[in-house]
CSV table of C-alpha atoms and ligand atoms in Angstrom, one decimal:
chain,number,residue,atom,x,y,z
A,1,UNK,CA,19.2,-35.5,-6.6
A,2,UNK,CA,16.1,-33.9,-7.4
A,3,UNK,CA,14.9,-30.8,-5.7
A,4,UNK,CA,12.5,-32.1,-3.4
A,5,UNK,CA,13.7,-35.5,-2.6
A,6,UNK,CA,13.2,-36.6,0.9
A,7,UNK,CA,10.7,-33.6,1.6
A,8,UNK,CA,6.8,-33.9,2.2
A,9,UNK,CA,4.3,-31.4,1.0
A,10,UNK,CA,0.4,-31.6,2.0
A,11,UNK,CA,-1.6,-30.0,-0.4
A,12,UNK,CA,-5.2,-29.2,0.8
A,13,UNK,CA,-7.8,-29.5,-2.5
A,14,UNK,CA,-5.0,-31.6,-3.9
A,15,UNK,CA,-7.5,-33.8,-5.6
A,16,UNK,CA,-8.3,-31.4,-8.8
A,17,UNK,CA,-7.3,-28.2,-10.4
A,18,UNK,CA,-4.1,-26.2,-9.0
A,19,UNK,CA,-3.5,-28.3,-6.0
A,20,UNK,CA,-3.5,-31.6,-8.4
A,21,UNK,CA,-1.3,-29.7,-10.8
A,22,UNK,CA,1.3,-28.7,-7.9
A,23,UNK,CA,1.2,-32.3,-6.7
A,24,UNK,CA,2.3,-33.6,-10.2
A,25,UNK,CA,5.1,-30.9,-10.0
A,26,UNK,CA,6.3,-31.9,-6.6
A,27,UNK,CA,6.3,-35.5,-7.5
A,28,UNK,CA,8.2,-34.9,-10.6
A,29,UNK,CA,10.6,-33.1,-8.4
A,30,UNK,CA,11.2,-35.9,-6.1
A,31,UNK,CA,8.8,-34.8,-3.1
A,32,UNK,CA,6.2,-37.1,-1.3
A,33,UNK,CA,2.9,-35.2,-1.2
A,34,UNK,CA,-0.3,-35.6,0.9
A,35,UNK,CA,-3.4,-34.7,-0.9
A,36,UNK,CA,-6.9,-33.6,1.4
A,37,UNK,CA,-10.2,-32.8,0.4
A,38,UNK,CA,-13.6,-33.9,1.1
A,39,UNK,CA,-14.7,-36.2,-1.8
A,40,UNK,CA,-13.1,-39.9,-1.9
A,41,UNK,CA,-13.9,-40.0,-5.4
A,42,UNK,CA,-11.9,-37.0,-6.6
A,43,UNK,CA,-9.2,-38.0,-4.4
A,44,UNK,CA,-8.9,-41.5,-5.5
A,45,UNK,CA,-9.2,-40.3,-9.1
A,46,UNK,CA,-6.4,-38.1,-8.5
A,47,UNK,CA,-4.1,-40.8,-6.8
A,48,UNK,CA,-4.9,-42.8,-10.0
A,49,UNK,CA,-3.5,-40.0,-12.3
A,50,UNK,CA,-0.5,-39.0,-10.6
A,51,UNK,CA,0.3,-42.7,-10.2
A,52,UNK,CA,3.2,-42.6,-8.1
A,53,UNK,CA,2.5,-45.3,-5.5
A,54,UNK,CA,3.2,-44.7,-1.9
A,55,UNK,CA,4.8,-41.3,-2.4
A,56,UNK,CA,1.1,-40.1,-2.4
A,57,UNK,CA,-1.2,-40.3,0.6
A,58,UNK,CA,-4.7,-39.3,0.0
A,59,UNK,CA,-6.7,-38.5,3.2
A,60,UNK,CA,-10.5,-37.3,3.1
A,61,UNK,CA,-11.1,-34.5,5.2
A,62,UNK,CA,-13.0,-30.9,5.2
A,63,UNK,CA,-10.7,-28.1,6.1
A,64,UNK,CA,-13.5,-26.4,7.7
A,65,UNK,CA,-13.4,-29.0,10.5
A,66,UNK,CA,-10.5,-28.8,13.3
A,67,UNK,CA,-11.6,-32.5,14.1
A,68,UNK,CA,-10.8,-33.4,10.3
A,69,UNK,CA,-7.5,-31.5,10.4
A,70,UNK,CA,-6.3,-33.2,13.7
A,71,UNK,CA,-6.9,-36.6,12.1
A,72,UNK,CA,-5.3,-35.2,8.8
A,73,UNK,CA,-1.9,-34.3,11.1
A,74,UNK,CA,-2.1,-37.7,12.8
A,75,UNK,CA,-2.1,-39.8,9.2
A,76,UNK,CA,0.8,-37.6,8.0
A,77,UNK,CA,2.7,-38.1,11.1
A,78,UNK,CA,2.2,-41.8,11.3
A,79,UNK,CA,3.1,-42.3,7.7
A,80,UNK,CA,5.5,-39.7,6.9
A,81,UNK,CA,6.8,-38.5,10.3
A,82,UNK,CA,6.7,-34.5,9.5
A,83,UNK,CA,6.1,-32.0,6.6
A,84,UNK,CA,8.3,-29.8,4.7
A,85,UNK,CA,5.8,-27.7,3.1
A,86,UNK,CA,2.0,-27.0,2.9
A,87,UNK,CA,0.4,-25.7,-0.1
A,88,UNK,CA,-3.3,-24.3,1.8
A,89,UNK,CA,-4.9,-24.2,-1.5
A,90,UNK,CA,-8.5,-25.7,-0.4
A,91,UNK,CA,-11.4,-22.9,-1.4
A,92,UNK,CA,-14.8,-22.5,-2.6
A,93,UNK,CA,-16.3,-19.9,-4.7
A,94,UNK,CA,-19.7,-18.1,-4.1
A,95,UNK,CA,-20.9,-15.2,-5.8
A,96,UNK,CA,-24.1,-13.0,-5.4
A,97,UNK,CA,-25.3,-9.5,-4.6
A,98,UNK,CA,-24.4,-8.3,-1.2
A,99,UNK,CA,-28.1,-7.9,-0.7
A,100,UNK,CA,-28.7,-11.7,-1.2
A,101,UNK,CA,-25.9,-13.1,0.8
A,102,UNK,CA,-27.2,-15.3,3.6
A,103,UNK,CA,-25.8,-16.2,6.7
A,104,UNK,CA,-25.1,-19.9,5.3
A,105,UNK,CA,-23.8,-18.4,2.4
A,106,UNK,CA,-21.3,-16.1,4.4
A,107,UNK,CA,-20.4,-19.0,6.7
A,108,UNK,CA,-19.7,-21.3,4.1
A,109,UNK,CA,-17.3,-19.2,2.4
A,110,UNK,CA,-15.7,-18.2,5.5
A,111,UNK,CA,-15.6,-21.4,7.2
A,112,UNK,CA,-13.5,-23.2,4.3
A,113,UNK,CA,-11.5,-20.4,2.5
A,114,UNK,CA,-10.3,-18.5,5.9
A,115,UNK,CA,-10.7,-20.6,8.9
A,116,UNK,CA,-10.0,-23.5,6.8
A,117,UNK,CA,-6.7,-22.1,5.6
A,118,UNK,CA,-6.0,-20.8,9.1
A,119,UNK,CA,-6.4,-24.2,10.8
A,120,UNK,CA,-4.7,-26.1,8.0
A,121,UNK,CA,-1.6,-24.0,8.9
A,122,UNK,CA,-2.2,-24.0,12.7
A,123,UNK,CA,-2.6,-28.1,12.9
A,124,UNK,CA,0.4,-28.6,10.2
A,125,UNK,CA,2.7,-26.5,12.7
A,126,UNK,CA,3.7,-29.4,14.9
A,127,UNK,CA,4.7,-31.3,11.9
A,128,UNK,CA,6.5,-28.7,9.9
A,129,UNK,CA,10.1,-29.0,10.1
A,130,UNK,CA,12.1,-25.5,11.1
A,131,UNK,CA,13.1,-24.0,7.5
A,132,UNK,CA,9.7,-25.6,6.1
A,133,UNK,CA,7.5,-23.2,3.5
A,134,UNK,CA,3.6,-22.5,3.6
A,135,UNK,CA,1.9,-21.4,0.4
A,136,UNK,CA,-1.6,-20.0,0.5
A,137,UNK,CA,-3.9,-19.7,-2.3
A,138,UNK,CA,-5.2,-16.0,-2.6
A,139,UNK,CA,-6.7,-14.5,-5.3
A,140,UNK,CA,-6.6,-11.5,-8.1
A,141,UNK,CA,-10.0,-10.4,-6.7
A,142,UNK,CA,-8.4,-8.5,-3.8
A,143,UNK,CA,-6.7,-6.3,-6.3
A,144,UNK,CA,-9.8,-5.2,-8.4
A,145,UNK,CA,-13.1,-5.0,-6.9
A,146,UNK,CA,-15.5,-7.0,-8.6
A,147,UNK,CA,-19.4,-6.8,-7.8
A,148,UNK,CA,-20.8,-10.0,-6.4
A,149,UNK,CA,-17.7,-11.2,-4.9
A,150,UNK,CA,-17.9,-9.4,-1.4
A,151,UNK,CA,-17.4,-12.6,0.6
A,152,UNK,CA,-15.0,-14.6,-1.5
A,153,UNK,CA,-12.7,-11.9,-2.2
A,154,UNK,CA,-12.8,-10.7,1.6
A,155,UNK,CA,-11.8,-14.1,2.4
A,156,UNK,CA,-8.9,-14.1,0.0
A,157,UNK,CA,-7.9,-10.8,1.3
A,158,UNK,CA,-7.8,-12.4,5.1
A,159,UNK,CA,-5.7,-15.3,3.9
A,160,UNK,CA,-3.2,-13.1,1.8
A,161,UNK,CA,-2.7,-11.0,5.2
A,162,UNK,CA,-2.1,-14.2,7.1
A,163,UNK,CA,1.0,-14.1,4.9
A,164,UNK,CA,2.2,-11.2,6.2
A,165,UNK,CA,1.2,-11.5,9.8
A,166,UNK,CA,2.5,-15.4,9.9
A,167,UNK,CA,5.8,-14.7,8.2
A,168,UNK,CA,7.4,-12.9,11.6
A,169,UNK,CA,5.7,-15.4,14.0
A,170,UNK,CA,7.0,-18.6,12.0
A,171,UNK,CA,10.1,-16.6,11.0
A,172,UNK,CA,11.7,-17.4,14.3
A,173,UNK,CA,11.7,-21.3,13.2
A,174,UNK,CA,13.1,-20.6,9.8
A,175,UNK,CA,9.2,-21.1,8.0
A,176,UNK,CA,8.4,-18.9,5.1
A,177,UNK,CA,4.8,-18.1,4.6
A,178,UNK,CA,3.8,-16.6,1.1
A,179,UNK,CA,0.8,-16.5,-1.1
A,180,UNK,CA,-0.1,-17.0,-5.1
A,181,UNK,CA,-2.9,-15.2,-6.3
A,182,UNK,CA,-4.5,-16.7,-9.4
A,183,UNK,CA,-5.9,-14.8,-12.1
A,184,UNK,CA,-8.6,-16.4,-14.4
A,185,UNK,CA,-7.4,-20.0,-14.3
A,186,UNK,CA,-9.2,-22.8,-16.1
A,187,UNK,CA,-10.2,-25.2,-13.5
A,188,UNK,CA,-13.5,-26.8,-12.5
A,189,UNK,CA,-14.0,-24.0,-10.5
A,190,UNK,CA,-13.7,-21.5,-13.3
A,191,UNK,CA,-15.7,-23.4,-15.7
A,192,UNK,CA,-18.5,-23.7,-12.9
A,193,UNK,CA,-18.5,-19.8,-12.9
A,194,UNK,CA,-17.9,-18.8,-16.3
A,195,UNK,CA,-20.1,-21.6,-18.0
A,196,UNK,CA,-20.4,-20.3,-21.6
A,197,UNK,CA,-17.6,-19.9,-24.3
A,198,UNK,CA,-18.8,-16.0,-24.3
A,199,UNK,CA,-18.1,-16.0,-20.5
A,200,UNK,CA,-14.6,-17.3,-21.0
A,201,UNK,CA,-14.0,-15.1,-23.9
A,202,UNK,CA,-14.8,-11.9,-22.0
A,203,UNK,CA,-12.6,-12.9,-19.3
A,204,UNK,CA,-9.7,-13.9,-21.5
A,205,UNK,CA,-10.1,-10.4,-23.1
A,206,UNK,CA,-9.0,-8.8,-20.2
A,207,UNK,CA,-5.8,-10.5,-19.6
A,208,UNK,CA,-2.6,-8.8,-21.4
A,209,UNK,CA,-1.1,-12.3,-22.2
A,210,UNK,CA,-4.2,-13.0,-24.2
A,211,UNK,CA,-5.0,-16.4,-22.9
A,212,UNK,CA,-6.6,-17.8,-19.8
A,213,UNK,CA,-4.2,-19.2,-17.3
A,214,UNK,CA,-3.7,-23.2,-16.6
A,215,UNK,CA,-3.4,-24.7,-13.4
A,216,UNK,CA,0.3,-25.4,-14.3
A,217,UNK,CA,0.9,-21.9,-14.1
A,218,UNK,CA,0.1,-21.4,-10.9
A,219,UNK,CA,1.6,-24.5,-9.7
A,220,UNK,CA,5.0,-23.4,-11.1
A,221,UNK,CA,4.7,-20.3,-8.9
A,222,UNK,CA,3.6,-22.6,-5.8
A,223,UNK,CA,6.4,-25.0,-6.3
A,224,UNK,CA,8.7,-22.2,-6.4
A,225,UNK,CA,7.6,-20.8,-3.2
A,226,UNK,CA,7.9,-23.8,-1.8
A,227,UNK,CA,11.5,-24.6,-2.9
A,228,UNK,CA,14.9,-23.4,-1.4
A,229,UNK,CA,15.2,-21.2,-4.4
A,230,UNK,CA,12.8,-18.9,-2.6
A,231,UNK,CA,14.7,-19.3,0.5
A,232,UNK,CA,14.8,-15.6,1.4
A,233,UNK,CA,11.3,-14.8,0.4
A,234,UNK,CA,8.6,-14.3,3.1
A,235,UNK,CA,5.1,-12.7,3.5
A,236,UNK,CA,4.8,-11.8,-0.2
A,237,UNK,CA,2.3,-12.4,-2.8
A,238,UNK,CA,3.0,-13.7,-6.3
A,239,UNK,CA,0.3,-12.9,-8.2
A,240,UNK,CA,-0.1,-15.2,-11.5
A,241,UNK,CA,-2.8,-13.5,-13.7
A,242,UNK,CA,-1.2,-12.9,-17.0
A,243,UNK,CA,-1.2,-9.3,-16.5
A,244,UNK,CA,-5.1,-9.0,-15.5
A,245,UNK,CA,-5.0,-6.8,-12.5
A,246,UNK,CA,-2.2,-4.5,-14.0
A,247,UNK,CA,-2.5,-3.8,-17.2
A,248,UNK,CA,-5.0,-2.8,-19.8
A,249,UNK,CA,-4.8,-5.1,-23.2
A,250,UNK,CA,-4.9,-3.9,-26.8
B,1,NAP,N1,-9.8,-20.6,-10.9
B,1,NAP,C1,-9.6,-19.7,-10.9
B,1,NAP,O1,-9.8,-18.9,-11.6
B,1,NAP,C2,-9.0,-19.1,-9.3
B,1,NAP,C3,-8.9,-17.8,-9.3
B,1,NAP,C4,-8.1,-17.4,-8.2
B,1,NAP,C5,-8.2,-18.2,-7.0
B,1,NAP,N2,-8.6,-19.4,-7.1
B,1,NAP,C6,-8.6,-20.3,-5.7
B,1,NAP,O2,-7.3,-21.3,-6.1
B,1,NAP,C7,-7.7,-22.6,-5.3
B,1,NAP,C8,-8.1,-23.8,-6.0
B,1,NAP,O3,-9.2,-24.0,-7.0
B,1,NAP,P1,-9.2,-24.4,-8.3
B,1,NAP,O4,-9.3,-23.0,-9.2
B,1,NAP,O5,-7.9,-25.4,-8.6
B,1,NAP,O6,-10.4,-25.1,-8.2
B,1,NAP,P2,-11.0,-26.7,-7.9
B,1,NAP,O7,-10.6,-27.8,-9.0
B,1,NAP,O8,-12.4,-26.8,-7.7
B,1,NAP,O9,-10.3,-27.1,-6.3
B,1,NAP,C9,-10.6,-26.6,-5.3
B,1,NAP,C10,-10.2,-28.0,-4.4
B,1,NAP,O10,-10.8,-27.6,-3.1
B,1,NAP,C11,-11.1,-28.6,-2.1
B,1,NAP,N3,-11.8,-28.0,-1.3
B,1,NAP,C12,-13.3,-27.2,-1.1
B,1,NAP,N4,-13.7,-27.2,-0.1
B,1,NAP,C13,-12.8,-28.1,0.5
B,1,NAP,C14,-13.2,-28.3,2.0
B,1,NAP,N5,-14.0,-27.8,2.6
B,1,NAP,N6,-11.9,-29.0,2.4
B,1,NAP,C15,-10.9,-29.6,1.6
B,1,NAP,N7,-10.9,-29.4,0.4
B,1,NAP,C16,-11.7,-28.7,0.0
B,1,NAP,C17,-11.9,-29.3,-3.7
B,1,NAP,O11,-12.0,-30.6,-3.3
B,1,NAP,P3,-13.5,-31.4,-2.7
B,1,NAP,O12,-14.8,-30.3,-3.2
B,1,NAP,O13,-13.5,-32.4,-3.1
B,1,NAP,O14,-13.4,-31.0,-1.1
B,1,NAP,C18,-10.9,-29.3,-4.8
B,1,NAP,O15,-10.1,-30.0,-4.9
B,1,NAP,C19,-8.9,-22.3,-4.6
B,1,NAP,O16,-8.7,-21.9,-3.3
B,1,NAP,C20,-9.9,-20.8,-5.3
B,1,NAP,O17,-10.5,-20.0,-4.6
B,1,NAP,C21,-9.0,-20.0,-8.3
């Protein structure tokens, strides 16, 4: 029997990048998956790519709106009856000098990256079975201060901290809470920020392993934390960055 047979996992931001790669890995391991995201087109195309019939449920939802999360939870309850895992992965990027950050920029980033993760988890709790696993998508940017990322990096520090505070909160139900913190991972988000080959090469040059990461690199860590192989790991962060934050490459 495959490792995730009979298990259901919610992935926010499941229509692209690391969320989609994680969905593919989980389906391969026997899980049913729920994909949530704002764009219906993106979700539709993800469902087509995954090609797993009724083992995939896609629900349009904006994680920054609690009414959407209530609707998402209701759909999951109707279709699957409960959850065994949550990958709170949806996020948006926005970088500028601190002097230029507007209230709208601030609220947008905090609304999706912090409030969205917080309430994704809270609204999933009634569905999440005891012994379940929650994985939060953080960032390497909480380990090194990069100019122009003041708000984005702070939202990621907030959600990595959630893994630590929710671990004892939910540990009484045997629910584990951990984070993955990606380095430079080639996804739509990365390509929207590092738009030229020169910019991407500059990023690559800081990575000890000498290559940019793939969505599958992060999916492997997320799936591990979601699985029973990580059954004694909670309140932790796995940094998936090819050595970016801890090494000086040759
Ligand atoms: N790529 C990197 O180098 C990198 C590094 C560190 C951390 N991260 C983090 O990794 C996570 C995944 O990003 P990615 O790189 O895989 O990029 P991506 O392909 O752009 O994925 C982000 C996903 O989040 C969804 N999303 C955004 N806002 C949402 C909202 N309000 N409600 C619901 N879904 C929303 C997007 O779908 P819709 O637009 O359709 O909603 C999209 O599917 C993010 O949290 C990001 O901050 C990325």
